[in-house]
PDB file of C-alpha atoms in Angstrom:
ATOM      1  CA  UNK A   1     -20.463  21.317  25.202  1.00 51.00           C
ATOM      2  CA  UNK A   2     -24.397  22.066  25.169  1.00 52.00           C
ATOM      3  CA  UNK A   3     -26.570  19.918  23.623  1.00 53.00           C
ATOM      4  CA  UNK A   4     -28.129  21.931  21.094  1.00 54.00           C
ATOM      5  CA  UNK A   5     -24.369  23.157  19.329  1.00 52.00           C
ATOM      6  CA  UNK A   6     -23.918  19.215  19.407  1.00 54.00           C
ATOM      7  CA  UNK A   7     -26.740  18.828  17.349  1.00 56.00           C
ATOM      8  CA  UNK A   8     -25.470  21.509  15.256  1.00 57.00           C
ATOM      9  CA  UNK A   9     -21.975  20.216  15.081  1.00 55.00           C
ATOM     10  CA  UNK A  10     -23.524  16.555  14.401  1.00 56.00           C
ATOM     11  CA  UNK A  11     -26.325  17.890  11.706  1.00 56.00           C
ATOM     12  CA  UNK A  12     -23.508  19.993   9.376  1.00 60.00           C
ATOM     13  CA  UNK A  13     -20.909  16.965   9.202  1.00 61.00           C
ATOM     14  CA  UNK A  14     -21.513  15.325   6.008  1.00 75.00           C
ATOM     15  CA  UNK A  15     -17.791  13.290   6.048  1.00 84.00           C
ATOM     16  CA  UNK A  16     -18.332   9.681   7.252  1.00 87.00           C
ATOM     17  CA  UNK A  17     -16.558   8.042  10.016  1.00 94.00           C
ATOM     18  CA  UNK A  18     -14.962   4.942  10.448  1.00 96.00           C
ATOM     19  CA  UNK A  19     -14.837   3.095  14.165  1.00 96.00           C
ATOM     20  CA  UNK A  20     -12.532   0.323  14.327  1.00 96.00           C
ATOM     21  CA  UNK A  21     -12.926  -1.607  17.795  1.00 96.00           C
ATOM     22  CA  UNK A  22     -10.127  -3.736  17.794  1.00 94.00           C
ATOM     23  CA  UNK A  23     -10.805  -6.746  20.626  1.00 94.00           C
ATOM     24  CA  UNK A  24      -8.242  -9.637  21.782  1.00 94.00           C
ATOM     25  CA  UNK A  25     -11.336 -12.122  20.349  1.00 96.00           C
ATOM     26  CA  UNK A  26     -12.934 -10.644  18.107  1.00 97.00           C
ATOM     27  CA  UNK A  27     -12.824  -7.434  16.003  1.00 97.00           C
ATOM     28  CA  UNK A  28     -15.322  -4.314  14.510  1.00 97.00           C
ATOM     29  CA  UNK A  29     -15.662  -1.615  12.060  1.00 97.00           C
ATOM     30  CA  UNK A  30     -18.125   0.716  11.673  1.00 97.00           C
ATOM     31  CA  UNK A  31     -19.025   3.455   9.587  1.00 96.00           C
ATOM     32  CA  UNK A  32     -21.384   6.768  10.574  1.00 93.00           C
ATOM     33  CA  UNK A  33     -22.623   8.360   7.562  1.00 90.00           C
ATOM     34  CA  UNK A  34     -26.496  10.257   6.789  1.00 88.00           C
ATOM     35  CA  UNK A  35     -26.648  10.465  10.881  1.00 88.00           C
ATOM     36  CA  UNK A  36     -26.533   6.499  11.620  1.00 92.00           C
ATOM     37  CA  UNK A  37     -24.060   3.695  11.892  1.00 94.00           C
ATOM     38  CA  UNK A  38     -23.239   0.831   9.574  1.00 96.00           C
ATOM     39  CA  UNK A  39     -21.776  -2.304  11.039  1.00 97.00           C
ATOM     40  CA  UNK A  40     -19.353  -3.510   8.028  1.00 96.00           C
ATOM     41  CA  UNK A  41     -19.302  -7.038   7.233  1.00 96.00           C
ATOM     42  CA  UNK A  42     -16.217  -9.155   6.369  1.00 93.00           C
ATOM     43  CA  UNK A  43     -15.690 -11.387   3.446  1.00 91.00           C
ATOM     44  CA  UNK A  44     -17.853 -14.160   5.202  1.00 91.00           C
ATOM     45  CA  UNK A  45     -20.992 -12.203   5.872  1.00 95.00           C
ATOM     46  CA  UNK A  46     -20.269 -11.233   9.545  1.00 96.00           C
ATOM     47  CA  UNK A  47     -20.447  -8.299  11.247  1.00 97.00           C
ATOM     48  CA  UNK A  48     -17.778  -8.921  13.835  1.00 97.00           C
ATOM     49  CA  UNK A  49     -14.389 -10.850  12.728  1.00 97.00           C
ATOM     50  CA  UNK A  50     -11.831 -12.961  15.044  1.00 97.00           C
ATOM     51  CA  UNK A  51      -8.719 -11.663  15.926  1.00 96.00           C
ATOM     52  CA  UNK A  52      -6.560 -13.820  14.611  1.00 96.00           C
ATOM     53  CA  UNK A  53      -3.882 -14.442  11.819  1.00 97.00           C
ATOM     54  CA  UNK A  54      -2.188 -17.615  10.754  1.00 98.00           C
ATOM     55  CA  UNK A  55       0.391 -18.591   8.234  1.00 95.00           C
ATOM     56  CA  UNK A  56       1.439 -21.581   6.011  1.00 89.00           C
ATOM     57  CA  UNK A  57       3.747 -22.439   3.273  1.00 90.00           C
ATOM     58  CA  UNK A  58       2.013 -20.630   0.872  1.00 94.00           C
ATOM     59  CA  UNK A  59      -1.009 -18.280   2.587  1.00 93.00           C
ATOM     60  CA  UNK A  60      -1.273 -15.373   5.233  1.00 96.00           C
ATOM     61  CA  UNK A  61      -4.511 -15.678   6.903  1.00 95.00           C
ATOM     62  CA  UNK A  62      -6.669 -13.555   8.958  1.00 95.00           C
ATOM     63  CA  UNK A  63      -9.929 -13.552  10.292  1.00 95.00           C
ATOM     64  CA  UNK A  64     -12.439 -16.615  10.138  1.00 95.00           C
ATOM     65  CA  UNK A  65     -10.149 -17.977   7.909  1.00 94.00           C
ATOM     66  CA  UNK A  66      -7.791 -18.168  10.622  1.00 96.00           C
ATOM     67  CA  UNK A  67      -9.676 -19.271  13.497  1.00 95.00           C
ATOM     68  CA  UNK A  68     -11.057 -22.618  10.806  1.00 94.00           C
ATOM     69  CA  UNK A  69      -7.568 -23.870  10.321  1.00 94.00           C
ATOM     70  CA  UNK A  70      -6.155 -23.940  14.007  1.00 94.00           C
ATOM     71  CA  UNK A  71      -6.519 -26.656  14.837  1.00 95.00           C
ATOM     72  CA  UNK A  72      -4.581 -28.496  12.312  1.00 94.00           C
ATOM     73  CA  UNK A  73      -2.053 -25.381  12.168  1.00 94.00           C
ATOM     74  CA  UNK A  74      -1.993 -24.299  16.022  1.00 95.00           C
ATOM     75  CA  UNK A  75       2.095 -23.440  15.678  1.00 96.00           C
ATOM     76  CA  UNK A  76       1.754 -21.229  13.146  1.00 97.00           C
ATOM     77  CA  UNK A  77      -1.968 -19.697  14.301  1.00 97.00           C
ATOM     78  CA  UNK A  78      -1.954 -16.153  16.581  1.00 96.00           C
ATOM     79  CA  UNK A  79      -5.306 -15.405  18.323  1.00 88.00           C
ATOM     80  CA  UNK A  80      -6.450 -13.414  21.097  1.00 72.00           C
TER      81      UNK A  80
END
């Protein structure tokens, strides 16, 4: 595709996109909206999240979350 009906095609789009990069360590999401990209943060501030999920008697957990407690929980802990 030339360049300048990219620019076009880019310029007229006014719905937002969402990138999700899932990683075996860690994972992403982005959003491109008013012609840049956002980096979305997770419940603990950061821009990129572990992959990992873990479960308990009583909690599902993903995330940060996750990763903190596997040590003391490494049966019941998934990460990449």
């Amino acid at each position: 595709m030339p360049v300048s009906i990219k620019k076009e095609i880019s310029a007229s789009c006014e719905v937002p996109a969402i990138g999700i990069d899932l990683g075996t360590t860690y994972s992403c999401v982005a959003v491109w909206k008013q012609n840049r990209i956002e980096i979305i943060t997770n419940d603990q501030g950061n821009r990129i999240t572990p992959s990992s999920v873990a479960f308990n008697d009583t909690d599902r957990l993903v995330g940060d979350a996750a990763k903190n407690q596997a040590a003391y929980n490494p049966t019941n802990t998934i990460f990449g």
